[in-house]
Amino acid sequence: MKGMLLKDILNIRGQIAYYAVIIAVFFAVAAVTGNLYFYAGISCFCGVAVPLSAVAYDEKDNWERFALAAGVTRGRLALSRYLLGLASFFPVWGLSFLLFVLPSFRTAENLLAVLTFGGMGLLVMSVVLPLVFKMGTEKARAVYIVVILAVMLCSAGLASFFGLAEGAVPVVAAVLLAAGIVSVPISFAVSCSVYRKKDF
């Protein structure tokens, strides 16, 4: 498993540097403007963007076929993608909490927003990854764009909702975070089922 993860990181190290620059810019803008949503929204996509790039490289090189011939199970192939996604998402999402070092960010609303986007990020990954395994990266990119637009709309809606319905915010944050956590093992099971039926 470590070897597969290392292989993916080496393959997409250029993209990782690109993502790191974007994340740093969004983090800086959020800190300067005092708008946590600006950074929290972009963090939702890291759990998909990185494994999507890795799968694209493997599809181009027919690496899955080689891995299966070498004795790697389909379940381990799927698991490596989820581990890569989680290893990409959690550090980026975790940076959101660094914003609370600034006194202006230390509000209950901002904390609940970060927790909400954590759940949304896990949900995005859980929805998109099985589609990537089923459809391939090229077709799945269209779905990914739709998901990005949907999350952006949700981000704008949540910002307004948090300001209008303060009493319901903790419930929404808890439900979305719990849904995100529960969705990951369900999504992994679906992906394993897809992989078992896939002809490489």
Short mmCIF file of C-alpha atoms in Angstrom, two decimals:
data_model
loop_
_atom_site.label_atom_id
_atom_site.label_comp_id
_atom_site.label_asym_id
_atom_site.label_seq_id
_atom_site.Cartn_x
_atom_site.Cartn_y
_atom_site.Cartn_z
CA MET A 1 0.00 0.00 0.00
CA LYS A 2 2.82 2.40 0.85
CA GLY A 3 4.40 1.66 -2.51
CA MET A 4 1.19 2.49 -4.39
CA LEU A 5 0.75 5.73 -2.50
CA LEU A 6 4.37 6.69 -3.11
CA LYS A 7 3.96 5.89 -6.81
CA ASP A 8 0.91 8.16 -7.01
CA ILE A 9 2.66 11.01 -5.20
CA LEU A 10 5.67 10.78 -7.53
CA ASN A 11 3.41 10.70 -10.60
CA ILE A 12 1.45 13.79 -9.63
CA ARG A 13 4.08 15.77 -7.74
CA GLY A 14 3.78 18.56 -10.32
CA GLN A 15 0.02 18.83 -9.76
CA ILE A 16 0.51 18.69 -6.00
CA ALA A 17 2.77 21.75 -6.21
CA TYR A 18 0.12 23.49 -8.31
CA TYR A 19 -2.62 22.66 -5.79
CA ALA A 20 -0.39 23.84 -2.94
CA VAL A 21 0.01 27.26 -4.57
CA ILE A 22 -3.75 27.59 -5.09
CA ILE A 23 -4.45 26.54 -1.49
CA ALA A 24 -1.90 29.04 -0.16
CA VAL A 25 -3.47 31.86 -2.21
CA PHE A 26 -7.00 31.03 -1.06
CA PHE A 27 -5.82 30.73 2.55
CA ALA A 28 -4.10 34.12 2.37
CA VAL A 29 -7.14 35.78 0.80
CA ALA A 30 -9.41 34.30 3.47
CA ALA A 31 -7.11 35.56 6.22
CA VAL A 32 -6.90 39.06 4.72
CA THR A 33 -10.60 39.44 3.90
CA GLY A 34 -11.86 37.72 7.03
CA ASN A 35 -14.03 35.42 4.87
CA LEU A 36 -13.58 31.84 6.03
CA TYR A 37 -15.94 30.51 3.35
CA PHE A 38 -13.47 31.54 0.65
CA TYR A 39 -10.93 28.96 1.83
CA ALA A 40 -13.28 26.35 3.30
CA GLY A 41 -15.06 25.99 -0.05
CA ILE A 42 -11.89 25.15 -1.98
CA SER A 43 -10.86 22.59 0.64
CA CYS A 44 -13.86 20.45 -0.36
CA PHE A 45 -12.28 19.45 -3.65
CA CYS A 46 -8.86 18.25 -2.50
CA GLY A 47 -10.16 14.80 -1.62
CA VAL A 48 -11.13 14.32 -5.27
CA ALA A 49 -8.68 16.42 -7.28
CA VAL A 50 -5.56 14.55 -6.17
CA PRO A 51 -6.81 10.95 -6.64
CA LEU A 52 -8.48 12.00 -9.90
CA SER A 53 -5.09 13.11 -11.22
CA ALA A 54 -3.51 9.85 -10.04
CA VAL A 55 -6.18 7.72 -11.74
CA ALA A 56 -5.74 9.70 -14.96
CA TYR A 57 -2.03 8.84 -15.02
CA ASP A 58 -2.75 5.17 -14.34
CA GLU A 59 -5.35 5.00 -17.09
CA LYS A 60 -2.89 6.45 -19.57
CA ASP A 61 -0.23 3.88 -18.65
CA ASN A 62 -2.64 0.92 -18.11
CA TRP A 63 -1.17 0.59 -14.64
CA GLU A 64 -4.22 -1.15 -13.14
CA ARG A 65 -3.78 -4.05 -15.56
CA PHE A 66 -0.12 -4.38 -14.58
CA ALA A 67 -0.95 -4.17 -10.85
CA LEU A 68 -3.59 -6.89 -11.10
CA ALA A 69 -1.19 -9.13 -13.03
CA ALA A 70 1.38 -8.54 -10.28
CA GLY A 71 -1.06 -9.79 -7.63
CA VAL A 72 -2.52 -6.54 -6.28
CA THR A 73 -6.18 -7.06 -5.41
CA ARG A 74 -8.92 -4.82 -6.76
CA GLY A 75 -9.88 -3.93 -3.21
CA ARG A 76 -6.37 -2.66 -2.49
CA LEU A 77 -6.44 -0.62 -5.70
CA ALA A 78 -9.66 1.06 -4.59
CA LEU A 79 -8.39 1.51 -1.03
CA SER A 80 -5.24 3.27 -2.24
CA ARG A 81 -7.39 5.87 -4.00
CA TYR A 82 -9.43 6.55 -0.89
CA LEU A 83 -6.35 6.79 1.31
CA LEU A 84 -4.82 9.24 -1.16
CA GLY A 85 -8.03 11.28 -1.16
CA LEU A 86 -8.24 11.36 2.64
CA ALA A 87 -4.52 12.14 2.95
CA SER A 88 -5.11 15.10 0.62
CA PHE A 89 -8.35 16.33 2.15
CA PHE A 90 -7.71 16.25 5.90
CA PRO A 91 -4.52 18.37 5.98
CA VAL A 92 -6.05 21.01 3.70
CA TRP A 93 -9.31 21.04 5.65
CA GLY A 94 -7.34 21.08 8.90
CA LEU A 95 -5.65 24.31 7.83
CA SER A 96 -9.05 25.96 8.22
CA PHE A 97 -8.59 25.75 11.99
CA LEU A 98 -5.38 27.79 11.74
CA LEU A 99 -7.52 30.76 10.79
CA PHE A 100 -8.86 30.73 14.35
CA VAL A 101 -5.48 32.03 15.48
CA LEU A 102 -6.82 35.38 14.28
CA PRO A 103 -9.25 36.83 16.86
CA SER A 104 -11.74 37.93 14.19
CA PHE A 105 -12.32 34.30 13.17
CA ARG A 106 -13.06 33.00 16.65
CA THR A 107 -16.83 32.73 16.38
CA ALA A 108 -19.21 29.82 16.78
CA GLU A 109 -20.50 30.48 13.26
CA ASN A 110 -17.06 30.03 11.73
CA LEU A 111 -16.41 26.85 13.70
CA LEU A 112 -19.69 25.35 12.56
CA ALA A 113 -18.91 26.42 9.00
CA VAL A 114 -15.57 24.57 9.07
CA LEU A 115 -17.26 21.43 10.41
CA THR A 116 -19.95 21.72 7.75
CA PHE A 117 -17.42 21.99 4.94
CA GLY A 118 -15.59 19.01 6.39
CA GLY A 119 -18.71 16.93 5.92
CA MET A 120 -19.28 18.36 2.46
CA GLY A 121 -15.72 17.52 1.41
CA LEU A 122 -16.14 13.90 2.45
CA LEU A 123 -19.48 13.75 0.64
CA VAL A 124 -17.94 15.13 -2.56
CA MET A 125 -15.22 12.48 -2.45
CA SER A 126 -17.72 9.74 -1.67
CA VAL A 127 -19.92 10.67 -4.63
CA VAL A 128 -17.23 11.29 -7.24
CA LEU A 129 -14.73 8.46 -6.68
CA PRO A 130 -17.12 5.58 -7.49
CA LEU A 131 -18.09 7.44 -10.66
CA VAL A 132 -14.41 7.80 -11.58
CA PHE A 133 -13.93 4.03 -11.20
CA LYS A 134 -17.10 3.30 -13.16
CA MET A 135 -16.84 5.85 -15.98
CA GLY A 136 -13.15 6.69 -16.16
CA THR A 137 -11.59 10.07 -15.54
CA GLU A 138 -12.62 11.76 -18.78
CA LYS A 139 -16.36 11.15 -18.39
CA ALA A 140 -16.23 11.65 -14.63
CA ARG A 141 -14.71 15.11 -15.02
CA ALA A 142 -18.05 16.39 -16.33
CA VAL A 143 -19.76 15.08 -13.19
CA TYR A 144 -16.98 16.59 -11.09
CA ILE A 145 -17.63 20.02 -12.63
CA VAL A 146 -21.33 19.70 -11.77
CA VAL A 147 -20.41 18.76 -8.20
CA ILE A 148 -18.08 21.78 -7.98
CA LEU A 149 -20.87 24.10 -9.10
CA ALA A 150 -23.29 22.48 -6.67
CA VAL A 151 -20.88 22.93 -3.75
CA MET A 152 -20.24 26.56 -4.73
CA LEU A 153 -23.98 27.19 -4.68
CA CYS A 154 -24.24 25.39 -1.35
CA SER A 155 -21.41 27.54 0.00
CA ALA A 156 -23.25 30.72 -0.92
CA GLY A 157 -26.47 29.30 0.48
CA LEU A 158 -24.84 28.22 3.73
CA ALA A 159 -23.33 31.66 4.24
CA SER A 160 -26.80 33.17 4.00
CA PHE A 161 -28.40 30.38 6.02
CA PHE A 162 -25.91 30.73 8.86
CA GLY A 163 -26.82 34.38 9.12
CA LEU A 164 -30.59 33.82 9.05
CA ALA A 165 -31.19 30.61 10.99
CA GLU A 166 -28.68 30.53 13.80
CA GLY A 167 -30.63 28.03 15.88
CA ALA A 168 -30.57 25.38 13.14
CA VAL A 169 -26.88 25.76 12.26
CA PRO A 170 -25.47 23.29 14.84
CA VAL A 171 -27.94 20.65 13.67
CA VAL A 172 -27.07 21.19 10.00
CA ALA A 173 -23.33 21.10 10.75
CA ALA A 174 -23.66 17.90 12.80
CA VAL A 175 -25.82 16.18 10.18
CA LEU A 176 -23.51 17.06 7.28
CA LEU A 177 -20.37 16.05 9.16
CA ALA A 178 -21.93 12.76 10.25
CA ALA A 179 -23.22 12.13 6.71
CA GLY A 180 -19.74 12.78 5.31
CA ILE A 181 -18.10 10.36 7.74
CA VAL A 182 -20.68 7.62 7.13
CA SER A 183 -20.55 8.12 3.35
CA VAL A 184 -16.86 7.18 3.05
CA PRO A 185 -17.12 3.46 3.95
CA ILE A 186 -20.33 3.16 1.93
CA SER A 187 -18.64 4.78 -1.06
CA PHE A 188 -15.63 2.47 -0.67
CA ALA A 189 -17.92 -0.58 -0.68
CA VAL A 190 -19.58 0.68 -3.87
CA SER A 191 -16.19 1.31 -5.49
CA CYS A 192 -15.01 -2.21 -4.61
CA SER A 193 -18.15 -3.59 -6.24
CA VAL A 194 -17.47 -1.50 -9.35
CA TYR A 195 -13.84 -2.65 -9.46
CA ARG A 196 -14.81 -6.32 -9.16
CA LYS A 197 -16.95 -6.02 -12.30
CA LYS A 198 -14.56 -3.81 -14.27
CA ASP A 199 -12.62 -5.30 -17.16
CA PHE A 200 -9.16 -3.73 -17.37
#
